[in-house]
mmCIF file of N, CA and C in Angstrom:
data_model
loop_
_atom_site.group_PDB
_atom_site.id
_atom_site.type_symbol
_atom_site.label_atom_id
_atom_site.label_comp_id
_atom_site.label_asym_id
_atom_site.label_seq_id
_atom_site.Cartn_x
_atom_site.Cartn_y
_atom_site.Cartn_z
ATOM 1 N N VAL A 3 0.907 -1.306 0.019
ATOM 2 C CA VAL A 3 0.029 -0.202 -0.010
ATOM 3 C C VAL A 3 0.775 1.145 0.091
ATOM 4 N N GLN A 4 0.755 2.104 -0.897
ATOM 5 C CA GLN A 4 1.613 3.273 -1.230
ATOM 6 C C GLN A 4 0.913 4.370 -1.921
ATOM 7 N N LEU A 5 1.368 5.651 -1.402
ATOM 8 C CA LEU A 5 0.957 6.714 -2.159
ATOM 9 C C LEU A 5 2.404 7.461 -2.540
ATOM 10 N N GLN A 6 2.425 7.988 -3.764
ATOM 11 C CA GLN A 6 3.591 8.672 -4.126
ATOM 12 C C GLN A 6 3.217 10.172 -4.592
ATOM 13 N N ALA A 7 3.533 11.033 -3.857
ATOM 14 C CA ALA A 7 3.302 12.505 -4.555
ATOM 15 C C ALA A 7 4.443 13.168 -5.035
ATOM 16 N N SER A 8 4.044 13.753 -6.112
ATOM 17 C CA SER A 8 4.983 14.346 -6.991
ATOM 18 C C SER A 8 4.561 15.584 -7.546
ATOM 19 N N GLY A 9 5.521 16.453 -8.319
ATOM 20 C CA GLY A 9 4.806 17.779 -8.983
ATOM 21 C C GLY A 9 5.230 19.147 -8.313
ATOM 22 N N GLY A 10 5.961 19.044 -7.150
ATOM 23 C CA GLY A 10 6.240 20.231 -6.369
ATOM 24 C C GLY A 10 7.555 20.795 -7.268
ATOM 25 N N GLY A 11 7.727 22.032 -6.785
ATOM 26 C CA GLY A 11 8.754 22.867 -7.103
ATOM 27 C C GLY A 11 8.799 24.166 -6.782
ATOM 28 N N LEU A 12 9.537 25.091 -7.367
ATOM 29 C CA LEU A 12 9.732 26.324 -7.089
ATOM 30 C C LEU A 12 9.204 27.206 -8.264
ATOM 31 N N VAL A 13 8.207 28.095 -7.740
ATOM 32 C CA VAL A 13 7.389 28.975 -8.737
ATOM 33 C C VAL A 13 7.281 30.452 -8.176
ATOM 34 N N GLN A 14 7.034 31.257 -9.208
ATOM 35 C CA GLN A 14 6.859 32.591 -8.772
ATOM 36 C C GLN A 14 5.288 32.866 -8.339
ATOM 37 N N ALA A 15 5.039 33.783 -7.524
ATOM 38 C CA ALA A 15 3.711 34.187 -7.101
ATOM 39 C C ALA A 15 2.904 34.300 -8.520
ATOM 40 N N GLY A 16 1.794 33.955 -8.461
ATOM 41 C CA GLY A 16 0.856 33.819 -9.734
ATOM 42 C C GLY A 16 1.034 32.844 -10.378
ATOM 43 N N GLY A 17 2.166 31.936 -10.279
ATOM 44 C CA GLY A 17 2.197 30.859 -11.101
ATOM 45 C C GLY A 17 1.296 29.653 -10.661
ATOM 46 N N SER A 18 1.700 28.515 -11.428
ATOM 47 C CA SER A 18 0.856 27.265 -11.431
ATOM 48 C C SER A 18 1.763 26.118 -11.299
ATOM 49 N N LEU A 19 1.178 25.153 -10.600
ATOM 50 C CA LEU A 19 1.817 23.840 -10.338
ATOM 51 C C LEU A 19 0.680 22.586 -10.353
ATOM 52 N N ARG A 20 1.036 21.531 -10.861
ATOM 53 C CA ARG A 20 0.122 20.470 -10.864
ATOM 54 C C ARG A 20 0.793 19.384 -9.889
ATOM 55 N N LEU A 21 -0.005 18.980 -8.807
ATOM 56 C CA LEU A 21 0.911 17.941 -8.118
ATOM 57 C C LEU A 21 -0.081 16.505 -8.312
ATOM 58 N N SER A 22 0.679 15.623 -8.415
ATOM 59 C CA SER A 22 0.217 14.185 -8.686
ATOM 60 C C SER A 22 0.278 13.447 -7.334
ATOM 61 N N CYS A 23 -0.609 12.414 -7.172
ATOM 62 C CA CYS A 23 -0.416 11.249 -6.226
ATOM 63 C C CYS A 23 -0.925 10.019 -6.673
ATOM 64 N N ALA A 24 0.160 9.100 -6.868
ATOM 65 C CA ALA A 24 -0.070 7.929 -7.612
ATOM 66 C C ALA A 24 -0.225 6.908 -6.511
ATOM 67 N N ALA A 25 -1.301 6.078 -6.556
ATOM 68 C CA ALA A 25 -1.690 4.998 -5.493
ATOM 69 C C ALA A 25 -1.201 3.609 -6.012
ATOM 70 N N SER A 26 -0.940 2.730 -5.200
ATOM 71 C CA SER A 26 -0.779 1.278 -5.575
ATOM 72 C C SER A 26 -0.776 0.601 -4.208
ATOM 73 N N GLY A 27 -1.220 -0.671 -4.650
ATOM 74 C CA GLY A 27 -1.419 -1.870 -3.636
ATOM 75 C C GLY A 27 -2.767 -1.796 -3.035
ATOM 76 N N PHE A 28 -3.663 -1.107 -3.401
ATOM 77 C CA PHE A 28 -5.176 -1.170 -2.596
ATOM 78 C C PHE A 28 -6.042 -0.697 -3.870
ATOM 79 N N SER A 29 -7.384 -1.017 -3.505
ATOM 80 C CA SER A 29 -8.580 -0.879 -4.342
ATOM 81 C C SER A 29 -8.720 0.732 -4.471
ATOM 82 N N PHE A 30 -8.125 1.509 -5.361
ATOM 83 C CA PHE A 30 -8.038 2.971 -5.439
ATOM 84 C C PHE A 30 -9.604 3.470 -5.401
ATOM 85 N N ASP A 31 -10.645 2.738 -6.116
ATOM 86 C CA ASP A 31 -11.818 3.302 -6.280
ATOM 87 C C ASP A 31 -12.581 3.477 -4.913
ATOM 88 N N ASP A 32 -12.114 2.764 -3.986
ATOM 89 C CA ASP A 32 -12.791 2.613 -2.686
ATOM 90 C C ASP A 32 -12.443 3.572 -1.566
ATOM 91 N N HIS A 33 -11.585 4.411 -1.936
ATOM 92 C CA HIS A 33 -10.962 5.436 -1.038
ATOM 93 C C HIS A 33 -11.144 6.731 -1.356
ATOM 94 N N SER A 34 -11.632 7.620 -0.652
ATOM 95 C CA SER A 34 -11.197 9.073 -0.673
ATOM 96 C C SER A 34 -9.629 9.533 -0.650
ATOM 97 N N ILE A 35 -9.253 10.335 -1.272
ATOM 98 C CA ILE A 35 -7.733 10.841 -1.351
ATOM 99 C C ILE A 35 -7.970 12.235 -0.784
ATOM 100 N N GLY A 36 -7.305 12.703 0.181
ATOM 101 C CA GLY A 36 -6.940 14.240 0.443
ATOM 102 C C GLY A 36 -5.642 14.654 0.372
ATOM 103 N N TRP A 37 -5.538 16.015 0.016
ATOM 104 C CA TRP A 37 -4.281 16.562 -0.126
ATOM 105 C C TRP A 37 -4.052 17.518 1.317
ATOM 106 N N PHE A 38 -3.179 17.428 1.968
ATOM 107 C CA PHE A 38 -2.563 18.103 3.113
ATOM 108 C C PHE A 38 -1.387 19.070 2.796
ATOM 109 N N ARG A 39 -1.190 19.919 3.732
ATOM 110 C CA ARG A 39 0.079 20.748 3.594
ATOM 111 C C ARG A 39 0.566 21.004 4.968
ATOM 112 N N GLN A 40 1.979 21.396 4.888
ATOM 113 C CA GLN A 40 2.418 21.806 6.377
ATOM 114 C C GLN A 40 3.654 22.661 5.979
ATOM 115 N N ALA A 41 3.568 23.815 6.540
ATOM 116 C CA ALA A 41 4.499 24.922 6.285
ATOM 117 C C ALA A 41 5.400 24.723 7.674
ATOM 118 N N PRO A 42 6.708 25.265 7.518
ATOM 119 C CA PRO A 42 7.624 25.332 8.893
ATOM 120 C C PRO A 42 7.019 26.013 9.995
ATOM 121 N N GLY A 43 6.947 25.414 11.166
ATOM 122 C CA GLY A 43 6.384 25.848 12.349
ATOM 123 C C GLY A 43 4.874 25.952 12.539
ATOM 124 N N LYS A 44 4.216 25.289 11.394
ATOM 125 C CA LYS A 44 2.629 25.406 11.416
ATOM 126 C C LYS A 44 2.143 23.806 11.399
ATOM 127 N N GLU A 45 0.984 23.662 11.748
ATOM 128 C CA GLU A 45 0.362 22.232 11.985
ATOM 129 C C GLU A 45 -0.094 21.910 10.528
ATOM 130 N N ARG A 46 -0.091 20.667 10.226
ATOM 131 C CA ARG A 46 -0.464 20.206 9.044
ATOM 132 C C ARG A 46 -1.968 20.507 8.901
ATOM 133 N N GLU A 47 -2.424 20.877 7.704
ATOM 134 C CA GLU A 47 -3.716 21.499 7.199
ATOM 135 C C GLU A 47 -4.491 20.598 6.070
ATOM 136 N N ALA A 48 -5.592 20.367 6.244
ATOM 137 C CA ALA A 48 -6.411 19.768 5.110
ATOM 138 C C ALA A 48 -6.432 20.944 4.109
ATOM 139 N N VAL A 49 -6.133 20.641 2.690
ATOM 140 C CA VAL A 49 -6.428 21.498 1.666
ATOM 141 C C VAL A 49 -7.512 21.115 0.733
ATOM 142 N N SER A 50 -7.707 19.904 0.283
ATOM 143 C CA SER A 50 -8.532 19.227 -0.599
ATOM 144 C C SER A 50 -8.846 17.878 -0.364
ATOM 145 N N CYS A 51 -9.882 17.486 -1.013
ATOM 146 C CA CYS A 51 -10.092 16.013 -0.841
ATOM 147 C C CYS A 51 -11.154 15.663 -1.960
ATOM 148 N N PHE A 52 -10.966 14.495 -2.633
ATOM 149 C CA PHE A 52 -11.958 13.898 -3.549
ATOM 150 C C PHE A 52 -12.268 12.683 -3.161
ATOM 151 N N SER A 53 -13.760 12.761 -3.074
ATOM 152 C CA SER A 53 -14.306 11.218 -2.354
ATOM 153 C C SER A 53 -14.490 10.386 -3.454
ATOM 154 N N SER A 54 -14.453 8.916 -2.850
ATOM 155 C CA SER A 54 -14.686 8.029 -3.674
ATOM 156 C C SER A 54 -15.107 6.861 -2.663
ATOM 157 N N PRO A 55 -16.059 5.773 -3.013
ATOM 158 C CA PRO A 55 -16.858 6.175 -4.108
ATOM 159 C C PRO A 55 -17.918 7.240 -3.841
ATOM 160 N N GLY A 56 -18.627 7.677 -4.980
ATOM 161 C CA GLY A 56 -19.253 8.949 -5.084
ATOM 162 C C GLY A 56 -18.445 10.044 -5.526
ATOM 163 N N ILE A 57 -18.919 11.181 -5.703
ATOM 164 C CA ILE A 57 -18.223 12.198 -6.336
ATOM 165 C C ILE A 57 -18.625 13.672 -5.337
ATOM 166 N N SER A 58 -17.552 13.836 -4.531
ATOM 167 C CA SER A 58 -17.754 15.102 -3.800
ATOM 168 C C SER A 58 -16.415 15.557 -3.548
ATOM 169 N N VAL A 59 -16.283 17.034 -3.610
ATOM 170 C CA VAL A 59 -14.926 17.351 -3.196
ATOM 171 C C VAL A 59 -15.024 18.462 -2.154
ATOM 172 N N PHE A 60 -13.807 18.663 -1.422
ATOM 173 C CA PHE A 60 -13.657 19.628 -0.424
ATOM 174 C C PHE A 60 -12.450 20.495 -0.615
ATOM 175 N N TYR A 61 -12.693 21.749 -0.337
ATOM 176 C CA TYR A 61 -11.465 22.798 -0.398
ATOM 177 C C TYR A 61 -11.404 23.499 0.760
ATOM 178 N N VAL A 62 -10.157 23.799 1.401
ATOM 179 C CA VAL A 62 -10.052 24.872 2.476
ATOM 180 C C VAL A 62 -10.380 26.107 2.031
ATOM 181 N N GLU A 63 -10.930 26.872 2.659
ATOM 182 C CA GLU A 63 -11.305 28.259 2.161
ATOM 183 C C GLU A 63 -10.261 29.201 1.409
ATOM 184 N N SER A 64 -9.059 28.954 1.952
ATOM 185 C CA SER A 64 -7.872 29.823 1.376
ATOM 186 C C SER A 64 -7.530 29.513 0.044
ATOM 187 N N VAL A 65 -8.190 28.437 -0.466
ATOM 188 C CA VAL A 65 -7.506 27.784 -1.913
ATOM 189 C C VAL A 65 -8.845 27.571 -2.632
ATOM 190 N N LYS A 66 -10.005 28.154 -2.292
ATOM 191 C CA LYS A 66 -11.161 28.151 -3.263
ATOM 192 C C LYS A 66 -11.008 28.984 -4.319
ATOM 193 N N GLY A 67 -11.308 28.536 -5.576
ATOM 194 C CA GLY A 67 -11.390 29.193 -6.711
ATOM 195 C C GLY A 67 -9.663 29.416 -7.369
ATOM 196 N N ARG A 68 -8.881 28.755 -6.550
ATOM 197 C CA ARG A 68 -7.457 28.849 -7.151
ATOM 198 C C ARG A 68 -6.968 27.192 -7.498
ATOM 199 N N PHE A 69 -7.485 26.527 -6.561
ATOM 200 C CA PHE A 69 -7.016 25.031 -6.744
ATOM 201 C C PHE A 69 -8.201 24.070 -7.091
ATOM 202 N N THR A 70 -7.936 23.020 -7.847
ATOM 203 C CA THR A 70 -8.859 22.071 -8.504
ATOM 204 C C THR A 70 -8.128 20.742 -8.272
ATOM 205 N N ILE A 71 -8.911 19.940 -7.514
ATOM 206 C CA ILE A 71 -8.700 18.477 -7.211
ATOM 207 C C ILE A 71 -9.330 17.740 -8.361
ATOM 208 N N SER A 72 -8.698 16.583 -8.904
ATOM 209 C CA SER A 72 -9.407 15.660 -9.793
ATOM 210 C C SER A 72 -8.792 14.306 -9.483
ATOM 211 N N ARG A 73 -9.441 13.300 -10.093
ATOM 212 C CA ARG A 73 -9.023 11.932 -9.681
ATOM 213 C C ARG A 73 -9.187 11.208 -11.243
ATOM 214 N N ASP A 74 -8.269 10.271 -11.616
ATOM 215 C CA ASP A 74 -8.291 9.373 -12.813
ATOM 216 C C ASP A 74 -8.024 8.063 -12.249
ATOM 217 N N ASN A 75 -9.307 7.346 -12.005
ATOM 218 C CA ASN A 75 -9.194 6.139 -11.383
ATOM 219 C C ASN A 75 -8.691 5.060 -12.200
ATOM 220 N N ALA A 76 -8.792 5.269 -13.526
ATOM 221 C CA ALA A 76 -7.998 4.361 -14.474
ATOM 222 C C ALA A 76 -6.393 4.368 -14.176
ATOM 223 N N LYS A 77 -5.932 5.447 -13.879
ATOM 224 C CA LYS A 77 -4.459 5.783 -13.610
ATOM 225 C C LYS A 77 -4.305 5.666 -11.990
ATOM 226 N N ASN A 78 -5.136 5.456 -11.148
ATOM 227 C CA ASN A 78 -4.934 5.323 -9.837
ATOM 228 C C ASN A 78 -4.336 6.555 -9.263
ATOM 229 N N THR A 79 -4.833 7.827 -9.776
ATOM 230 C CA THR A 79 -4.031 9.130 -9.632
ATOM 231 C C THR A 79 -5.005 9.998 -9.170
ATOM 232 N N VAL A 80 -4.673 11.037 -8.221
ATOM 233 C CA VAL A 80 -5.112 12.147 -7.990
ATOM 234 C C VAL A 80 -4.460 13.235 -8.115
ATOM 235 N N TYR A 81 -5.084 14.447 -8.750
ATOM 236 C CA TYR A 81 -4.094 15.567 -9.064
ATOM 237 C C TYR A 81 -4.814 16.840 -8.312
ATOM 238 N N LEU A 82 -3.727 17.621 -8.058
ATOM 239 C CA LEU A 82 -4.278 18.969 -7.442
ATOM 240 C C LEU A 82 -3.532 20.128 -8.397
ATOM 241 N N GLN A 83 -4.385 20.675 -9.028
ATOM 242 C CA GLN A 83 -4.039 21.745 -10.048
ATOM 243 C C GLN A 83 -4.046 23.079 -8.977
ATOM 244 N N MET A 84 -2.901 23.592 -9.060
ATOM 245 C CA MET A 84 -2.756 24.983 -8.155
ATOM 246 C C MET A 84 -2.415 26.211 -9.169
ATOM 247 N N ASN A 85 -3.271 27.139 -9.157
ATOM 248 C CA ASN A 85 -3.247 28.202 -9.952
ATOM 249 C C ASN A 85 -3.165 29.470 -8.912
ATOM 250 N N SER A 86 -2.658 30.527 -9.500
ATOM 251 C CA SER A 86 -2.606 31.898 -8.732
ATOM 252 C C SER A 86 -1.983 31.791 -7.416
ATOM 253 N N LEU A 87 -0.921 30.948 -7.526
ATOM 254 C CA LEU A 87 -0.160 30.549 -6.329
ATOM 255 C C LEU A 87 0.356 31.783 -5.461
ATOM 256 N N LYS A 88 0.372 31.728 -4.166
ATOM 257 C CA LYS A 88 0.768 32.770 -3.202
ATOM 258 C C LYS A 88 1.926 32.403 -2.419
ATOM 259 N N PRO A 89 2.799 33.212 -1.840
ATOM 260 C CA PRO A 89 3.763 32.890 -1.091
ATOM 261 C C PRO A 89 3.323 31.986 0.146
ATOM 262 N N GLU A 90 2.170 32.364 0.750
ATOM 263 C CA GLU A 90 1.571 31.640 1.828
ATOM 264 C C GLU A 90 1.140 30.027 1.495
ATOM 265 N N ASP A 91 1.280 29.661 0.013
ATOM 266 C CA ASP A 91 0.860 28.249 -0.097
ATOM 267 C C ASP A 91 2.181 27.467 -0.034
ATOM 268 N N SER A 92 3.401 28.101 0.156
ATOM 269 C CA SER A 92 4.524 27.362 0.418
ATOM 270 C C SER A 92 4.329 26.455 1.430
ATOM 271 N N ALA A 93 4.757 25.044 1.175
ATOM 272 C CA ALA A 93 4.605 24.041 2.275
ATOM 273 C C ALA A 93 5.020 22.910 1.701
ATOM 274 N N ILE A 94 5.127 21.880 2.440
ATOM 275 C CA ILE A 94 5.407 20.239 1.898
ATOM 276 C C ILE A 94 3.852 19.807 1.760
ATOM 277 N N TYR A 95 3.334 19.450 0.686
ATOM 278 C CA TYR A 95 2.136 18.878 0.315
ATOM 279 C C TYR A 95 2.233 17.328 0.540
ATOM 280 N N TYR A 96 1.154 16.775 1.096
ATOM 281 C CA TYR A 96 1.120 15.250 1.237
ATOM 282 C C TYR A 96 -0.233 14.895 0.808
ATOM 283 N N CYS A 97 -0.275 13.811 -0.019
ATOM 284 C CA CYS A 97 -1.616 13.113 -0.239
ATOM 285 C C CYS A 97 -1.830 12.099 0.909
ATOM 286 N N ALA A 98 -3.017 11.777 1.139
ATOM 287 C CA ALA A 98 -3.342 10.625 2.038
ATOM 288 C C ALA A 98 -4.497 9.783 1.780
ATOM 289 N N ARG A 99 -4.547 8.640 2.232
ATOM 290 C CA ARG A 99 -5.952 7.777 1.891
ATOM 291 C C ARG A 99 -6.872 8.033 3.276
ATOM 292 N N ARG A 100 -8.124 8.040 2.938
ATOM 293 C CA ARG A 100 -9.055 8.266 3.827
ATOM 294 C C ARG A 100 -9.526 6.926 4.219
ATOM 295 N N VAL A 101 -9.670 6.709 5.516
ATOM 296 C CA VAL A 101 -10.064 5.345 6.106
ATOM 297 C C VAL A 101 -11.410 4.787 5.650
ATOM 298 N N TYR A 102 -12.260 5.861 5.595
ATOM 299 C CA TYR A 102 -13.497 5.464 5.259
ATOM 300 C C TYR A 102 -14.071 6.384 3.856
ATOM 301 N N ALA A 103 -15.231 6.232 3.494
ATOM 302 C CA ALA A 103 -15.849 6.968 2.298
ATOM 303 C C ALA A 103 -16.101 8.484 2.715
ATOM 304 N N GLY A 104 -16.161 9.141 1.912
ATOM 305 C CA GLY A 104 -16.443 10.716 2.221
ATOM 306 C C GLY A 104 -15.135 11.382 2.435
ATOM 307 N N CYS A 105 -15.258 12.773 2.592
ATOM 308 C CA CYS A 105 -13.934 13.415 2.942
ATOM 309 C C CYS A 105 -13.943 13.888 4.460
ATOM 310 N N SER A 106 -12.915 14.350 4.940
ATOM 311 C CA SER A 106 -12.663 14.755 6.313
ATOM 312 C C SER A 106 -11.386 15.731 6.243
ATOM 313 N N SER A 107 -11.401 16.743 7.056
ATOM 314 C CA SER A 107 -10.359 17.561 7.282
ATOM 315 C C SER A 107 -9.323 17.121 8.470
ATOM 316 N N ALA A 108 -10.065 16.072 9.083
ATOM 317 C CA ALA A 108 -9.249 15.433 10.214
ATOM 318 C C ALA A 108 -8.094 14.603 9.867
ATOM 319 N N ILE A 109 -6.951 14.778 10.186
ATOM 320 C CA ILE A 109 -5.783 13.981 9.997
ATOM 321 C C ILE A 109 -5.752 12.606 10.226
ATOM 322 N N GLU A 110 -6.484 12.452 11.675
ATOM 323 C CA GLU A 110 -6.511 11.023 12.017
ATOM 324 C C GLU A 110 -7.504 10.234 11.281
ATOM 325 N N MET A 111 -8.026 10.790 10.360
ATOM 326 C CA MET A 111 -9.278 9.729 9.612
ATOM 327 C C MET A 111 -8.282 9.301 8.153
ATOM 328 N N TYR A 112 -7.225 9.619 8.192
ATOM 329 C CA TYR A 112 -6.302 9.250 7.120
ATOM 330 C C TYR A 112 -5.272 8.185 7.513
ATOM 331 N N ASP A 113 -5.105 6.932 6.934
ATOM 332 C CA ASP A 113 -4.298 5.915 7.396
ATOM 333 C C ASP A 113 -2.945 5.807 6.533
ATOM 334 N N VAL A 114 -2.860 6.198 5.440
ATOM 335 C CA VAL A 114 -1.639 6.021 4.478
ATOM 336 C C VAL A 114 -1.458 7.374 4.026
ATOM 337 N N TRP A 115 -0.132 7.913 4.030
ATOM 338 C CA TRP A 115 0.387 9.022 3.485
ATOM 339 C C TRP A 115 1.585 8.887 2.628
ATOM 340 N N GLY A 116 1.601 9.701 1.689
ATOM 341 C CA GLY A 116 2.695 9.830 0.646
ATOM 342 C C GLY A 116 3.832 10.696 1.323
ATOM 343 N N GLN A 117 5.139 10.721 0.694
ATOM 344 C CA GLN A 117 6.097 11.199 1.295
ATOM 345 C C GLN A 117 6.372 12.749 1.472
ATOM 346 N N GLY A 118 5.358 13.225 0.686
ATOM 347 C CA GLY A 118 5.378 14.770 0.605
ATOM 348 C C GLY A 118 6.123 15.375 -0.515
ATOM 349 N N THR A 119 5.640 16.450 -1.267
ATOM 350 C CA THR A 119 6.441 17.145 -2.259
ATOM 351 C C THR A 119 6.393 18.562 -1.850
ATOM 352 N N GLN A 120 7.618 19.386 -2.045
ATOM 353 C CA GLN A 120 7.788 20.544 -1.704
ATOM 354 C C GLN A 120 7.223 21.659 -2.655
ATOM 355 N N VAL A 121 6.633 22.694 -2.275
ATOM 356 C CA VAL A 121 6.026 23.623 -3.110
ATOM 357 C C VAL A 121 6.544 25.092 -2.477
ATOM 358 N N THR A 122 7.286 25.761 -3.259
ATOM 359 C CA THR A 122 7.811 26.982 -2.743
ATOM 360 C C THR A 122 7.318 27.933 -3.815
ATOM 361 N N VAL A 123 6.724 28.994 -3.226
ATOM 362 C CA VAL A 123 6.428 30.080 -3.992
ATOM 363 C C VAL A 123 7.017 31.517 -3.520
ATOM 364 N N SER A 124 7.821 31.978 -4.640
ATOM 365 C CA SER A 124 8.651 33.107 -4.361
ATOM 366 C C SER A 124 7.750 34.477 -4.530
ATOM 367 N N SER A 125 7.906 35.455 -3.819
ATOM 368 C CA SER A 125 7.181 36.812 -4.090
ATOM 369 C C SER A 125 7.753 37.650 -5.137
#
Protein backbone atom coordinates (compact mmCIF):
# COMPACT_ATOMS: atom_id res chain seq x y z
CA VAL A 1 0.00 0.00 0.00
CA GLN A 2 1.65 3.20 -1.15
CA LEU A 3 1.01 6.79 -2.18
CA GLN A 4 3.59 8.70 -4.18
CA ALA A 5 3.28 12.48 -4.35
CA SER A 6 5.11 14.46 -7.00
CA GLY A 7 5.01 17.70 -8.96
CA GLY A 8 6.24 20.21 -6.43
CA GLY A 9 8.80 22.85 -7.21
CA LEU A 10 9.75 26.50 -7.09
CA VAL A 11 7.40 28.96 -8.77
CA GLN A 12 6.84 32.69 -8.71
CA ALA A 13 3.73 34.17 -7.17
CA GLY A 14 0.85 33.96 -9.61
CA GLY A 15 2.25 30.82 -11.19
CA SER A 16 0.86 27.30 -11.36
CA LEU A 17 1.84 23.79 -10.41
CA ARG A 18 0.11 20.45 -10.73
CA LEU A 19 0.67 17.88 -8.03
CA SER A 20 0.10 14.19 -8.61
CA CYS A 21 -0.58 11.42 -6.13
CA ALA A 22 -0.11 7.93 -7.54
CA ALA A 23 -1.59 5.06 -5.56
CA SER A 24 -0.68 1.40 -5.55
CA GLY A 25 -1.39 -1.71 -3.55
CA PHE A 26 -5.06 -1.14 -2.73
CA SER A 27 -8.46 -0.72 -4.34
CA PHE A 28 -8.16 2.93 -5.34
CA ASP A 29 -11.84 3.33 -6.26
CA ASP A 30 -12.93 2.52 -2.69
CA HIS A 31 -11.07 5.33 -0.97
CA SER A 32 -11.22 9.09 -0.80
CA ILE A 33 -7.88 10.84 -1.24
CA GLY A 34 -6.97 14.08 0.46
CA TRP A 35 -4.24 16.67 0.06
CA PHE A 36 -2.68 18.26 3.12
CA ARG A 37 0.11 20.76 3.56
CA GLN A 38 2.51 21.70 6.31
CA ALA A 39 4.55 24.86 6.42
CA PRO A 40 7.54 25.25 8.77
CA GLY A 41 6.37 25.85 12.32
CA LYS A 42 2.74 25.25 11.46
CA GLU A 43 0.36 22.36 11.89
CA ARG A 44 -0.55 20.14 9.00
CA GLU A 45 -3.79 21.34 7.43
CA ALA A 46 -6.27 19.83 5.02
CA VAL A 47 -6.24 21.48 1.62
CA SER A 48 -8.56 19.41 -0.54
CA CYS A 49 -10.19 16.02 -0.85
CA PHE A 50 -11.87 14.03 -3.59
CA SER A 51 -14.22 11.37 -2.31
CA SER A 52 -14.76 7.90 -3.68
CA PRO A 53 -17.04 6.14 -4.07
CA GLY A 54 -19.33 8.95 -5.02
CA ILE A 55 -18.18 12.32 -6.24
CA SER A 56 -17.75 15.12 -3.79
CA VAL A 57 -14.89 17.49 -3.20
CA PHE A 58 -13.65 19.62 -0.34
CA TYR A 59 -11.45 22.71 -0.39
CA VAL A 60 -10.13 24.75 2.49
CA GLU A 61 -11.39 28.31 2.20
CA SER A 62 -7.98 29.80 1.44
CA VAL A 63 -7.60 27.85 -1.83
CA LYS A 64 -11.13 27.98 -3.18
CA GLY A 65 -11.21 29.33 -6.71
CA ARG A 66 -7.48 28.71 -7.17
CA PHE A 67 -6.97 24.98 -6.62
CA THR A 68 -8.79 22.16 -8.41
CA ILE A 69 -8.68 18.53 -7.37
CA SER A 70 -9.39 15.71 -9.79
CA ARG A 71 -8.89 11.99 -9.94
CA ASP A 72 -8.32 9.43 -12.67
CA ASN A 73 -9.38 6.05 -11.36
CA ALA A 74 -7.99 4.33 -14.46
CA LYS A 75 -4.53 5.63 -13.53
CA ASN A 76 -4.99 5.37 -9.76
CA THR A 77 -3.98 9.00 -9.51
CA VAL A 78 -5.33 12.14 -7.88
CA TYR A 79 -4.22 15.55 -9.09
CA LEU A 80 -4.16 18.97 -7.46
CA GLN A 81 -4.01 21.81 -9.96
CA MET A 82 -2.78 24.91 -8.17
CA ASN A 83 -3.19 28.26 -9.91
CA SER A 84 -2.57 31.83 -8.80
CA LEU A 85 -0.12 30.60 -6.23
CA LYS A 86 0.78 32.82 -3.30
CA PRO A 87 3.84 32.79 -1.03
CA GLU A 88 1.61 31.57 1.79
CA ASP A 89 0.92 28.40 -0.22
CA SER A 90 4.54 27.37 0.32
CA ALA A 91 4.66 24.10 2.23
CA ILE A 92 5.27 20.41 1.94
CA TYR A 93 2.20 18.89 0.33
CA TYR A 94 1.11 15.39 1.27
CA CYS A 95 -1.55 13.13 -0.15
CA ALA A 96 -3.30 10.64 2.07
CA ARG A 97 -5.87 7.86 1.94
CA ARG A 98 -9.07 8.28 3.88
CA VAL A 99 -10.02 5.30 6.03
CA TYR A 100 -13.69 5.59 5.23
CA ALA A 101 -15.78 6.95 2.35
CA GLY A 102 -16.37 10.66 2.12
CA CYS A 103 -14.02 13.50 2.92
CA SER A 104 -12.71 14.80 6.21
CA SER A 105 -10.28 17.50 7.26
CA ALA A 106 -9.22 15.48 10.31
CA ILE A 107 -5.73 14.09 9.94
CA GLU A 108 -6.53 11.05 12.09
CA MET A 109 -9.10 9.93 9.54
CA TYR A 110 -6.35 9.16 7.01
CA ASP A 111 -4.27 6.02 7.34
CA VAL A 112 -1.76 5.99 4.48
CA TRP A 113 0.41 8.99 3.65
CA GLY A 114 2.66 9.83 0.75
CA GLN A 115 6.15 11.14 1.31
CA GLY A 116 5.36 14.78 0.53
CA THR A 117 6.44 17.15 -2.21
CA GLN A 118 7.82 20.62 -1.58
CA VAL A 119 6.05 23.64 -3.02
CA THR A 120 7.86 26.99 -2.77
CA VAL A 121 6.26 30.17 -4.04
CA SER A 122 8.51 33.19 -4.29
CA SER A 123 7.21 36.72 -4.04
